[in-house]
Short mmCIF file of C-alpha atoms in Angstrom, two decimals:
data_model
loop_
_atom_site.label_atom_id
_atom_site.label_comp_id
_atom_site.label_asym_id
_atom_site.label_seq_id
_atom_site.Cartn_x
_atom_site.Cartn_y
_atom_site.Cartn_z
CA MET A 8 18.16 -34.75 40.80
CA ASN A 9 18.88 -37.38 38.15
CA PRO A 10 17.30 -36.43 34.79
CA ASN A 11 15.71 -39.88 34.64
CA ASP A 12 13.78 -39.11 37.82
CA ARG A 13 12.09 -36.19 36.13
CA ILE A 14 10.53 -38.28 33.37
CA THR A 15 6.86 -38.96 33.74
CA ASN A 16 5.21 -41.60 31.58
CA VAL A 17 1.54 -41.74 30.76
CA ALA A 18 0.01 -44.94 29.44
CA PRO A 19 -3.75 -44.72 28.96
CA ALA A 20 -5.70 -47.80 27.97
CA ASP A 21 -5.95 -46.78 24.33
CA ALA A 22 -2.29 -45.70 24.08
CA GLY A 23 -1.77 -47.97 21.11
CA LYS A 24 -3.90 -45.64 18.98
CA LEU A 25 -2.28 -42.45 20.21
CA VAL A 26 0.64 -40.57 18.67
CA LYS A 27 3.58 -40.52 21.11
CA MET A 28 4.77 -37.02 21.88
CA LEU A 29 7.80 -35.72 23.80
CA ILE A 30 7.83 -32.23 25.40
CA VAL A 31 11.25 -30.52 25.45
CA ASP A 32 12.01 -27.33 27.41
CA ASP A 33 14.73 -26.39 29.89
CA GLU A 34 12.15 -24.93 32.29
CA ALA A 35 10.21 -27.55 34.26
CA VAL A 36 7.28 -25.21 34.79
CA ILE A 37 6.88 -24.81 31.02
CA CYS A 38 6.94 -28.56 30.48
CA GLU A 39 4.32 -29.10 33.13
CA GLY A 40 2.18 -26.26 31.78
CA LEU A 41 2.22 -27.71 28.26
CA ARG A 42 1.53 -31.18 29.59
CA TYR A 43 -1.46 -30.39 31.77
CA THR A 44 -3.09 -27.39 30.06
CA ILE A 45 -4.28 -29.38 27.04
CA ASP A 46 -6.27 -32.62 26.96
CA TRP A 47 -3.76 -34.38 24.72
CA THR A 48 -5.65 -37.67 24.70
CA GLN A 49 -8.60 -35.94 23.09
CA LEU A 50 -6.25 -34.79 20.32
CA GLY A 51 -5.00 -38.34 19.80
CA VAL A 52 -1.70 -37.80 21.60
CA GLU A 53 0.11 -39.58 24.44
CA VAL A 54 2.75 -37.51 26.23
CA VAL A 55 5.47 -40.13 26.78
CA GLY A 56 7.88 -37.87 28.62
CA GLU A 57 9.55 -34.54 29.26
CA ALA A 58 13.14 -33.63 28.45
CA TYR A 59 15.11 -30.60 29.58
CA ASP A 60 17.68 -30.36 26.79
CA GLY A 61 18.39 -31.77 23.34
CA PHE A 62 20.66 -34.58 24.50
CA GLU A 63 18.06 -35.93 26.87
CA ALA A 64 15.40 -35.59 24.18
CA LEU A 65 17.36 -37.74 21.71
CA ARG A 66 17.66 -40.49 24.28
CA LEU A 67 13.93 -40.41 25.10
CA ILE A 68 12.95 -40.44 21.44
CA GLU A 69 14.68 -43.77 21.01
CA GLU A 70 13.52 -45.10 24.37
CA HIS A 71 9.82 -44.34 23.85
CA GLY A 72 9.59 -44.31 20.05
CA ALA A 73 8.29 -40.72 20.06
CA GLN A 74 6.62 -39.67 16.82
CA LEU A 75 6.13 -35.98 17.62
CA ILE A 76 8.44 -33.48 19.38
CA LEU A 77 7.15 -30.27 20.97
CA SER A 78 10.30 -28.28 21.74
CA ASP A 79 11.51 -24.85 22.82
CA ILE A 80 14.08 -23.35 20.44
CA ARG A 81 16.41 -21.77 23.05
CA MET A 82 17.82 -24.13 25.67
CA ASP A 83 21.08 -24.69 27.47
CA GLY A 84 23.24 -27.48 26.11
CA MET A 85 21.79 -28.70 22.81
CA ASP A 86 19.16 -26.15 21.75
CA GLY A 87 16.03 -26.74 19.67
CA LEU A 88 17.65 -26.06 16.29
CA GLU A 89 20.48 -28.50 16.94
CA LEU A 90 17.96 -31.04 18.22
CA ALA A 91 15.91 -30.66 15.03
CA LYS A 92 19.01 -31.28 12.90
CA GLU A 93 19.85 -34.44 14.81
CA VAL A 94 16.26 -35.70 14.69
CA ARG A 95 16.12 -35.17 10.94
CA HIS A 96 19.36 -37.11 10.59
CA ARG A 97 18.53 -39.99 12.95
CA HIS A 98 14.70 -40.15 12.82
CA PRO A 99 13.44 -38.38 9.66
CA GLU A 100 9.91 -39.68 10.23
CA VAL A 101 9.55 -37.80 13.55
CA GLN A 102 7.52 -34.59 13.33
CA ILE A 103 8.71 -31.42 15.10
CA VAL A 104 6.83 -28.34 16.35
CA MET A 105 9.08 -25.53 17.62
CA ILE A 106 8.10 -22.95 20.26
CA SER A 107 10.04 -19.76 20.88
CA GLY A 108 9.81 -16.35 22.46
CA TYR A 109 12.06 -14.96 19.78
CA GLU A 110 10.15 -13.38 16.93
CA GLU A 111 13.13 -12.76 14.64
CA PHE A 112 12.56 -14.15 11.17
CA GLU A 113 16.02 -15.75 11.18
CA TYR A 114 14.96 -18.26 13.85
CA ALA A 115 11.85 -19.24 11.94
CA ARG A 116 13.83 -19.59 8.72
CA GLN A 117 16.49 -21.78 10.32
CA ALA A 118 13.83 -23.92 11.97
CA ILE A 119 12.02 -24.51 8.67
CA ARG A 120 15.31 -25.26 6.91
CA VAL A 121 16.07 -28.08 9.31
CA GLY A 122 12.66 -29.65 8.78
CA VAL A 123 10.52 -28.18 11.56
CA GLY A 124 6.87 -28.78 10.70
CA ASP A 125 5.54 -25.67 12.40
CA TYR A 126 6.82 -22.70 14.41
CA LEU A 127 4.81 -21.06 17.23
CA LEU A 128 5.59 -18.00 19.36
CA LYS A 129 5.34 -17.64 23.12
CA PRO A 130 3.00 -17.13 24.81
CA VAL A 131 1.54 -20.12 23.02
CA ASP A 132 -2.05 -19.81 21.85
CA ILE A 133 -3.68 -23.03 23.05
CA GLU A 134 -6.15 -23.21 20.17
CA GLU A 135 -3.40 -22.66 17.62
CA LEU A 136 -1.17 -25.32 19.20
CA SER A 137 -4.07 -27.78 19.39
CA SER A 138 -4.90 -27.15 15.73
CA VAL A 139 -1.29 -27.71 14.62
CA VAL A 140 -0.94 -30.93 16.65
CA LYS A 141 -4.28 -32.23 15.41
CA LYS A 142 -3.16 -31.77 11.78
CA ILE A 143 0.10 -33.58 12.43
CA VAL A 144 -1.70 -36.47 14.14
CA THR A 145 -4.03 -36.78 11.16
CA ALA A 146 -1.05 -36.71 8.80
CA ILE A 147 0.72 -39.45 10.74
CA HIS A 148 -2.38 -41.67 10.62
CA THR A 149 -2.90 -41.03 6.88
CA GLY A 150 0.63 -41.87 5.88
CA GLY A 151 1.93 -38.27 5.88
CA LYS A 152 0.02 -36.94 2.88
CA GLU A 153 -1.30 -33.94 4.76
CA GLU A 154 2.11 -33.26 6.24
CA THR A 155 3.63 -33.28 2.75
CA THR A 156 1.07 -30.68 1.66
CA ARG A 157 1.79 -28.66 4.79
CA GLU A 158 5.50 -28.69 3.95
CA ILE A 159 4.78 -27.29 0.49
CA GLU A 160 2.40 -24.68 1.93
CA LEU A 161 5.06 -23.45 4.38
CA TRP A 162 7.60 -23.17 1.57
CA LEU A 163 5.15 -21.34 -0.73
CA SER A 164 4.21 -18.95 2.07
CA GLY A 165 7.87 -18.15 2.69
CA MET A 166 8.48 -17.52 -1.00
CA ALA A 167 5.46 -15.21 -1.32
CA ARG A 168 6.21 -13.20 1.83
CA HIS A 169 10.00 -13.02 1.92
CA GLY A 170 11.03 -13.62 -1.69
CA MET A 171 14.62 -14.62 -2.37
CA ALA A 172 15.51 -13.73 1.23
CA PHE A 173 13.62 -16.84 2.34
CA GLY A 174 16.37 -19.03 0.91
CA GLN A 175 14.63 -22.35 1.55
CA GLU A 176 15.09 -25.13 -1.00
CA PRO A 177 11.85 -26.50 -2.54
CA PRO A 178 10.45 -29.54 -0.69
CA ALA A 179 11.63 -32.85 -2.14
CA SER A 180 7.98 -33.91 -2.38
CA LEU A 181 7.19 -31.09 -4.82
CA ASN A 182 7.44 -32.67 -8.25
CA GLY A 183 6.44 -31.27 -11.62
CA VAL A 184 7.63 -30.14 -15.03
CA GLN A 185 5.88 -26.78 -15.27
CA PHE A 186 4.65 -24.35 -12.62
CA ARG A 187 2.60 -21.17 -12.38
CA ILE A 188 1.69 -18.78 -9.56
CA ALA A 189 -1.77 -17.21 -9.20
CA ALA A 190 -2.37 -14.38 -6.70
CA THR A 191 -6.10 -13.89 -6.17
CA GLN A 192 -8.10 -11.47 -4.06
CA LEU A 193 -11.63 -10.23 -3.48
CA ALA A 194 -12.57 -7.06 -5.34
CA GLU A 195 -13.63 -3.97 -3.37
CA PHE A 196 -12.57 -5.59 -0.11
CA HIS A 197 -12.84 -2.51 2.09
CA GLU A 198 -16.36 -1.72 0.94
CA ARG A 199 -17.73 -5.27 0.97
CA TYR A 200 -15.81 -7.44 3.45
CA ALA A 201 -13.79 -5.35 5.92
CA SER A 202 -16.69 -5.18 8.36
CA MET A 203 -17.80 -8.81 7.90
CA GLY A 204 -17.78 -11.00 11.00
CA ALA A 205 -14.94 -13.47 11.57
CA ASP A 206 -17.02 -16.62 11.09
CA PRO A 207 -18.82 -15.58 7.86
CA TYR A 208 -15.52 -14.40 6.39
CA ALA A 209 -13.76 -17.64 7.36
CA ALA A 210 -16.46 -19.46 5.38
CA VAL A 211 -15.70 -17.24 2.37
CA GLN A 212 -11.99 -18.02 2.65
CA GLU A 213 -12.63 -21.76 2.93
CA ALA A 214 -14.87 -21.80 -0.15
CA TRP A 215 -12.30 -19.69 -1.99
CA GLN A 216 -9.39 -22.00 -1.17
CA LEU A 217 -11.33 -25.22 -1.82
CA GLY A 218 -12.66 -23.66 -5.01
CA TRP A 219 -9.26 -24.00 -6.67
CA LYS A 220 -9.12 -27.74 -6.01
CA ARG A 221 -12.69 -28.35 -7.11
CA ALA A 222 -12.33 -26.23 -10.24
CA LEU A 223 -9.21 -28.16 -11.32
CA GLU A 224 -10.50 -31.65 -10.66
CA GLY A 225 -9.92 -33.68 -13.80
CA SER A 226 -7.37 -31.14 -15.08
CA PRO A 227 -3.66 -31.87 -15.68
CA PHE A 228 -2.75 -29.66 -12.70
CA HIS A 229 -2.11 -30.09 -8.98
CA VAL A 230 -2.80 -27.12 -6.73
CA VAL A 231 -1.54 -25.88 -3.34
CA SER A 232 -2.84 -22.61 -1.87
CA VAL A 233 -1.95 -20.49 1.17
CA PHE A 234 -3.33 -17.22 2.50
CA ASP A 235 -0.56 -14.64 2.71
CA HIS A 236 -3.09 -12.00 3.84
CA GLU A 237 -6.75 -12.11 4.74
CA ASN A 238 -7.45 -10.90 1.19
CA LEU A 239 -4.61 -12.55 -0.72
CA LEU A 240 -4.52 -16.23 -1.66
CA MET A 241 -1.27 -17.44 -3.24
CA THR A 242 -1.71 -20.58 -5.36
CA LEU A 243 0.97 -22.80 -6.88
CA LEU A 244 -0.22 -24.72 -9.95
CA THR A 245 1.87 -27.73 -10.95
CA ALA A 246 1.79 -29.73 -14.18
CA GLU A 247 3.54 -33.09 -14.47
CA SER A 248 4.03 -32.67 -18.22
CA ARG A 249 4.54 -29.71 -20.55
CA ILE A 250 1.32 -27.96 -21.48
CA GLU A 251 0.68 -25.32 -24.13
CA PRO A 252 0.35 -21.74 -22.80
CA GLY A 253 -3.14 -21.45 -24.27
CA VAL A 254 -4.29 -24.52 -22.34
CA TRP A 255 -2.83 -23.08 -19.13
CA ASP A 256 -4.75 -19.83 -19.68
CA GLU A 257 -8.03 -21.63 -20.40
CA TRP A 258 -7.86 -23.70 -17.23
CA VAL A 259 -6.85 -20.76 -15.03
CA ALA A 260 -9.65 -18.57 -16.42
CA LYS A 261 -12.14 -21.41 -15.94
CA ALA A 262 -10.95 -21.94 -12.36
CA ILE A 263 -11.24 -18.28 -11.34
CA GLY A 264 -14.69 -18.07 -12.94
CA SER A 265 -15.77 -21.21 -11.11
CA ILE A 266 -14.46 -19.87 -7.78
CA ASN A 267 -16.45 -16.67 -8.29
CA SER A 268 -19.62 -18.72 -8.70
CA GLU A 269 -18.87 -20.94 -5.73
CA VAL A 270 -17.92 -18.14 -3.34
CA GLY A 271 -20.61 -15.80 -4.59
CA ALA A 272 -18.15 -12.93 -4.84
CA ARG A 273 -15.93 -11.10 -7.32
CA ILE A 274 -12.46 -12.60 -7.21
CA TYR A 275 -9.70 -11.65 -9.64
CA GLY A 276 -6.14 -12.85 -10.03
CA GLY A 277 -2.70 -11.96 -11.27
CA VAL A 278 -1.21 -15.00 -13.01
CA SER A 279 2.53 -15.37 -13.54
CA THR A 280 4.48 -16.61 -16.53
CA VAL A 281 4.69 -20.42 -16.80
CA TYR A 282 8.11 -21.56 -15.52
CA GLU A 283 10.05 -24.81 -15.12
CA ASP A 284 12.68 -23.99 -12.48
CA LEU A 285 11.31 -23.84 -8.93
CA GLY A 286 14.14 -21.46 -8.12
CA GLU A 287 12.08 -18.81 -9.95
CA THR A 288 9.13 -19.14 -7.57
CA ALA A 289 9.87 -15.99 -5.55
CA LEU A 290 10.22 -14.00 -8.78
CA ARG A 291 6.94 -15.39 -10.13
CA CYS A 292 5.13 -14.63 -6.87
CA ALA A 293 6.23 -10.99 -7.19
CA GLU A 294 5.13 -10.96 -10.84
CA ALA A 295 1.65 -12.22 -10.01
CA LEU A 296 1.30 -9.70 -7.18
CA ARG A 297 2.27 -6.77 -9.42
CA LEU A 298 -0.40 -7.71 -11.94
CA LEU A 299 -3.17 -7.36 -9.34
CA SER A 300 -2.93 -3.56 -9.55
CA PHE A 301 -4.20 -3.60 -13.17
CA HIS A 302 -7.63 -4.87 -12.12
CA VAL A 303 -8.94 -1.33 -11.48
CA LEU A 304 -8.50 -0.39 -15.15
CA ASP A 305 -11.25 -2.55 -16.65
CA GLY A 306 -12.25 -5.00 -13.93
CA ARG A 307 -11.03 -8.13 -15.72
CA GLU A 308 -10.77 -11.34 -13.71
CA VAL A 309 -7.54 -12.81 -15.10
CA LEU A 310 -4.49 -10.54 -15.35
CA THR A 311 -1.63 -12.09 -17.31
CA PRO A 312 1.89 -10.78 -18.00
CA ARG A 313 0.95 -10.23 -21.65
CA TYR A 314 -2.01 -8.05 -20.63
CA GLY A 315 0.24 -6.06 -18.28
CA GLU A 316 2.78 -5.44 -21.05
CA GLU A 317 0.09 -4.31 -23.48
CA VAL A 318 -1.38 -1.87 -20.98
CA MET A 319 1.98 -0.36 -20.03
CA SER A 320 3.09 0.03 -23.65
CA GLU A 321 0.00 2.09 -24.54
CA ARG A 322 -0.43 4.21 -21.41
CA VAL A 323 0.02 7.98 -21.46
CA LEU A 324 -1.15 9.49 -18.20
CA PRO A 325 -2.40 13.09 -18.29
CA ALA A 326 -1.00 15.28 -15.55
CA PHE A 327 -3.22 16.14 -12.61
CA ASP A 328 -3.35 19.84 -11.62
CA SER A 329 -2.53 19.57 -7.94
CA THR A 330 -2.05 23.33 -7.55
CA GLU A 331 -5.58 24.14 -8.70
CA MET A 332 -7.04 21.37 -6.54
CA VAL A 333 -5.16 22.66 -3.48
CA GLN A 334 -6.60 26.15 -3.97
CA CYS A 335 -10.13 24.76 -4.20
CA LEU A 336 -9.66 22.45 -1.20
CA VAL A 337 -8.25 25.24 0.98
CA ALA A 338 -11.27 27.43 0.25
CA ALA A 339 -13.71 24.58 0.97
CA LEU A 340 -11.87 23.53 4.15
CA PHE A 341 -11.80 27.04 5.56
CA LYS A 342 -15.50 27.44 4.83
CA GLN A 343 -16.04 24.11 6.64
CA ASP A 344 -18.01 23.07 3.56
CA ARG A 345 -18.09 19.28 3.91
CA GLU A 346 -20.15 18.75 0.74
CA GLU A 347 -17.75 20.81 -1.36
CA VAL A 348 -14.72 18.95 0.02
CA HIS A 349 -16.37 15.63 -0.84
CA ARG A 350 -17.24 16.87 -4.33
CA LEU A 351 -13.63 17.93 -4.96
CA VAL A 352 -12.27 14.57 -3.78
CA GLU A 353 -14.84 12.78 -5.96
CA ASP A 354 -13.73 14.89 -8.94
CA MET A 355 -10.11 13.96 -8.29
CA PHE A 356 -10.85 10.23 -8.22
CA ARG A 357 -13.08 10.54 -11.27
CA PHE A 358 -10.04 11.97 -13.05
CA PHE A 359 -7.91 9.04 -11.85
CA ARG A 360 -10.49 6.49 -13.08
CA GLU A 361 -11.06 8.11 -16.46
CA SER A 362 -7.33 8.66 -17.01
CA GLY A 363 -6.41 5.06 -16.13
CA TYR A 364 -4.26 5.72 -13.07
CA LEU A 365 -3.27 2.62 -11.09
CA LEU A 366 -3.89 2.93 -7.36
CA PRO A 367 -0.20 3.36 -6.43
CA GLU A 368 0.06 6.10 -9.06
CA ALA A 369 -3.05 7.83 -7.74
CA TRP A 370 -1.64 7.68 -4.22
CA ASN A 371 1.65 9.25 -5.37
CA VAL A 372 -0.29 12.18 -6.85
CA TYR A 373 -2.25 12.53 -3.61
CA GLU A 374 0.94 12.55 -1.53
CA GLU A 375 2.21 15.49 -3.62
CA LEU A 376 -1.15 17.25 -3.30
CA PHE A 377 -1.24 16.70 0.46
CA ALA A 378 2.26 18.16 0.85
CA LEU A 379 1.19 21.29 -1.10
CA LEU A 380 -2.01 21.50 0.90
CA ARG A 381 -0.19 21.30 4.21
CA GLN A 382 2.30 23.94 3.05
CA ARG A 383 -0.55 26.25 2.01
CA LEU A 384 -2.33 25.81 5.35
CA ARG A 385 0.86 26.60 7.27
CA LYS A 386 1.21 29.85 5.33
CA SER A 387 -2.29 30.72 6.45
CA GLY A 388 -1.13 30.50 10.05
CA MET A 389 -2.38 27.01 10.81
CA THR A 390 -0.55 24.88 13.36
CA GLY A 391 -0.77 21.19 14.30
CA LEU A 392 0.26 19.94 10.85
CA ASP A 393 3.52 18.27 11.85
CA TYR A 394 2.16 14.74 11.54
CA ALA A 395 3.38 12.86 8.46
CA LEU A 396 1.04 11.47 5.83
CA ARG A 397 0.64 7.74 6.28
CA GLY A 398 2.19 5.47 3.68
CA GLN A 399 -0.01 3.97 0.99
CA PRO A 400 -2.86 2.09 2.69
CA ASP A 401 -2.73 -1.72 2.56
CA PRO A 402 -3.32 -2.49 -1.15
CA ASN A 403 -5.02 -5.77 -0.27
CA ILE A 404 -7.62 -3.94 1.83
CA TYR A 405 -8.00 -0.72 -0.18
CA ASN A 406 -7.91 -2.35 -3.61
CA SER A 407 -10.35 -0.05 -5.40
CA TYR A 408 -10.66 3.64 -6.25
CA ALA A 409 -13.58 3.90 -3.83
CA GLY A 410 -11.58 2.28 -1.03
CA LEU A 411 -8.66 4.67 -1.52
CA GLU A 412 -11.08 7.59 -1.74
CA THR A 413 -12.36 6.83 1.78
CA VAL A 414 -8.81 7.23 3.11
CA VAL A 415 -8.43 10.62 1.42
CA LEU A 416 -11.80 11.76 2.78
CA GLU A 417 -10.69 10.77 6.29
CA ASP A 418 -7.60 12.96 5.87
CA MET A 419 -9.76 15.88 4.70
CA GLU A 420 -12.09 15.46 7.67
CA GLU A 421 -9.10 15.62 10.00
CA LEU A 422 -7.84 18.81 8.31
CA LYS A 423 -11.31 20.34 8.54
CA ARG A 424 -11.37 19.52 12.25
CA LEU A 425 -7.94 21.08 12.80
CA ILE A 426 -8.98 24.24 10.97
CA ASP A 427 -12.10 24.52 13.09
CA GLN A 428 -10.00 23.93 16.20
CA ASN A 429 -7.41 26.57 15.19
CA GLY A 430 -10.08 29.13 14.36
CA ILE A 431 -8.00 30.76 11.59
CA ASP A 432 -10.76 31.08 9.03
CA LYS A 433 -11.29 34.76 9.96
CA SER A 434 -7.86 35.87 8.72
CA TYR A 435 -8.23 33.70 5.63
CA TRP A 436 -11.45 35.39 4.58
CA ILE A 437 -10.01 38.83 5.31
CA VAL A 438 -7.21 38.11 2.81
CA GLU A 439 -9.68 36.68 0.27
CA LYS A 440 -11.73 39.86 0.56
CA ALA A 441 -8.56 41.92 0.11
CA LYS A 442 -7.66 40.01 -3.07
CA LYS A 443 -11.03 40.82 -4.63
CA TYR A 444 -10.58 44.49 -3.74
CA ILE A 445 -7.08 44.48 -5.28
CA ILE A 446 -8.37 42.98 -8.54
CA GLY A 447 -10.84 45.84 -8.84
CA HIS A 448 -8.31 48.57 -8.04
CA TYR A 449 -4.91 47.35 -9.27
CA ARG A 450 -4.96 49.90 -12.14
CA THR A 451 -4.75 52.68 -9.58
CA ASP A 452 -1.74 53.58 -7.46
CA LEU A 453 -3.04 51.28 -4.71
CA LYS A 454 -1.24 51.17 -1.34
CA ALA A 455 -1.40 48.53 1.38
CA SER A 456 -2.60 51.14 3.85
CA GLU A 457 -5.59 51.91 1.60
CA VAL A 458 -6.61 48.24 1.52
CA ALA A 459 -6.20 47.99 5.31
CA ALA A 460 -8.34 51.07 5.80
CA TRP A 461 -11.04 49.59 3.54
CA LEU A 462 -10.95 46.38 5.59
CA LYS A 463 -11.04 48.44 8.83
CA ILE A 464 -7.90 46.81 10.24
CA THR A 465 -4.46 48.21 11.02
CA PRO A 466 -1.83 48.28 8.20
CA SER A 467 0.61 46.17 10.26
CA TYR A 468 -1.98 43.46 10.91
CA PHE A 469 -3.00 43.46 7.24
CA SER A 470 0.63 43.13 6.09
CA TYR A 471 1.17 40.25 8.51
CA ILE A 472 -1.87 38.15 7.57
CA PHE A 473 -1.43 38.92 3.84
CA LYS A 474 2.16 37.62 3.89
CA GLN A 475 1.12 34.59 5.97
CA SER A 476 -1.67 33.73 3.55
CA THR A 477 -0.03 34.40 0.17
CA GLY A 478 3.65 33.92 1.00
CA LYS A 479 4.33 37.34 -0.59
CA GLY A 480 4.48 40.93 0.54
CA PHE A 481 1.82 43.35 -0.72
CA THR A 482 4.17 45.13 -3.19
CA GLU A 483 5.50 41.87 -4.61
CA TYR A 484 1.96 40.53 -5.02
CA MET A 485 0.83 43.73 -6.79
CA ASN A 486 3.85 43.81 -9.12
CA GLU A 487 3.35 40.17 -10.16
CA MET A 488 -0.32 40.78 -10.90
CA ARG A 489 0.38 43.95 -12.90
CA ILE A 490 3.26 42.45 -14.89
CA ASP A 491 1.16 39.37 -15.76
CA GLN A 492 -1.57 41.66 -17.07
CA ALA A 493 0.99 43.75 -18.98
CA LYS A 494 2.40 40.65 -20.69
CA HIS A 495 -1.11 39.73 -21.78
CA LEU A 496 -1.74 43.20 -23.24
CA LEU A 497 1.64 43.29 -25.01
CA ALA A 498 0.83 39.98 -26.72
CA THR A 499 -2.79 40.66 -27.62
CA THR A 500 -3.18 44.41 -28.30
CA GLN A 501 -1.63 47.14 -30.43
CA ASP A 502 -1.39 49.54 -27.47
CA LYS A 503 1.86 51.40 -26.99
CA VAL A 504 4.04 50.41 -24.04
CA PHE A 505 3.44 53.66 -22.10
CA GLU A 506 -0.32 53.15 -22.57
CA ILE A 507 -0.09 49.59 -21.21
CA ALA A 508 1.98 50.83 -18.25
CA ASP A 509 -0.81 53.25 -17.35
CA LYS A 510 -3.53 50.62 -17.79
CA VAL A 511 -1.90 48.25 -15.30
CA GLY A 512 -1.33 50.91 -12.64
CA TYR A 513 2.14 52.36 -13.31
CA ARG A 514 2.09 56.14 -13.66
CA GLU A 515 5.81 56.40 -14.42
CA TYR A 516 6.86 54.72 -17.67
CA LYS A 517 10.53 54.23 -16.71
CA TYR A 518 9.58 52.59 -13.40
CA PHE A 519 7.26 50.21 -15.25
CA VAL A 520 10.06 49.20 -17.67
CA SER A 521 12.41 48.61 -14.72
CA VAL A 522 9.91 46.42 -12.85
CA PHE A 523 8.98 44.53 -16.03
CA LYS A 524 12.63 43.73 -16.72
CA THR A 525 13.16 42.59 -13.11
CA TYR A 526 10.34 40.05 -13.36
CA THR A 527 10.81 38.88 -16.98
CA GLY A 528 14.49 39.48 -17.74
CA MET A 529 13.67 41.71 -20.75
CA THR A 530 12.12 45.06 -21.59
CA PRO A 531 8.48 45.31 -22.70
CA LYS A 532 9.63 46.03 -26.27
CA GLU A 533 11.92 42.96 -26.27
CA TYR A 534 9.09 40.83 -24.87
CA ARG A 535 6.68 41.95 -27.59
CA GLY A 536 9.34 41.37 -30.28
CA LEU A 537 9.98 37.85 -28.97
CA ARG A 538 6.26 37.09 -29.10
CA VAL A 539 6.09 38.33 -32.70
CA SER A 540 9.07 36.17 -33.69
CA ARG A 541 7.53 33.11 -32.08
CA GLU A 542 4.20 33.62 -33.80
CA MET A 543 5.89 34.01 -37.18
CA SER A 544 7.94 30.87 -36.56
CA GLU A 545 4.89 28.87 -35.51
CA SER A 546 2.68 30.10 -38.39
CA GLY A 547 5.43 29.77 -40.98
CA GLY A 548 4.14 32.92 -42.67
CA GLU A 549 3.61 36.60 -42.11
CA THR A 550 2.30 37.98 -38.87
CA SER A 551 0.36 41.19 -38.90
CA ALA A 552 2.75 44.13 -38.88
CA SER A 553 0.18 46.14 -37.03
CA LEU A 554 1.42 44.60 -33.78
CA GLU A 555 4.83 46.11 -34.48
CA SER A 556 3.29 49.54 -34.74
CA GLY A 557 2.44 49.42 -31.07
CA THR A 558 6.12 49.31 -30.00
CA GLU A 559 8.12 52.33 -28.98
#
């Protein structure tokens, strides 16, 4: 069949008011589907023809004066990208929307580079396609102003999401002398907005985005904003003349405050350094995004690079005792004590808040704690812990201590469920009972068999569950406990070494010295002498000689 025979023209009575559109795809069924699925006339469009490759499309553009091209990106002969290049060269006023089943970023990037106005993926969402075409039609009728803004929005979105990898040159229509990026988001998103319906939240987003324009009316700035995430609005502020940094800060603070009032919500923003080279935009987007994490420290609305530097220069974070927390959590989890688990998690996040931890820092501590916790549970005989801890939750959703705390509590609930499912709490409490018995009898010549008899279980079973729970054999555990107590007595009493050996459960003095040296690398007398030397060095004066009198 001759290609010309496949062209179908439509000429409604009001065609003079309609934007002429050409559909391009190498599959006839796709062309027909696009043509007849949507009421194009209602959108202000006249479909003037269908083309099955790029060469045919170029001919029909000239023949029918097409103003809008709806094209597939992968076709035999001249594909969509090559077609877009030729259209930009021959007919720069023609608008292009590209459709593709290929989701690779490289295709989208190449399409945008050659001037494609929008890029949609197959299967095409009819509402999305209709919305895109409607915007283009409006732009054509209004002299292209909206399309110019759309071009800048696409470029800004690429810079925010892909950084320097985006590689797209700034739109020629983007003029200015100074620029600044503001990244804004709603505070406590997970707690306040995550469960909000789609329509009410869309109204919040609209007021938020329009709020920038309204707040800066009458200012020396132009503004373009795009949502990079449902809770992240990236805004490019442009000044046509050089403005003092203080004036920039005043207007930005006023704008964010005004948006808060208009939206009826708490919005805060990270604001980049003022810059003059648009090539820095990706860098400044990253800078603004990093500053958002400082909001949790004191809840301020405007977070500037200077504020970030001041905070980082003064911060000294106290260490969190993950080992102690793990011990407490294990006990509470095995007891299935939900209230105690929640209290411990609350205590941990109270520490993070009061110590000034940023959310990524708090999550890093939790990852370490979770690894220790999982290791401790495995030693107690628990199975089913092979799943990996998820990465840090989406910082745009969980952007508060409380939001992050809910994620940790969910993990604890899952561990509590696994423990209940495994049914290993019995052995855990047997070992805990044994530890208390050992503490009360370690000064005697205590044997594992005696503890097992007291617990009314076999010695072999006791040895097994004790090693599983503590990671140590009974003798090793006893020696470590006794030597720790001996070190304390050597440093704080005047008792002779053989007296201390007897007090901590060693009847033979030479055996005690041998075990002490194995665990500490020195004899009891050397250990006491080292302690005396340290105390004298630290005090800078005399230390009581009476301590010496206790040595052998």
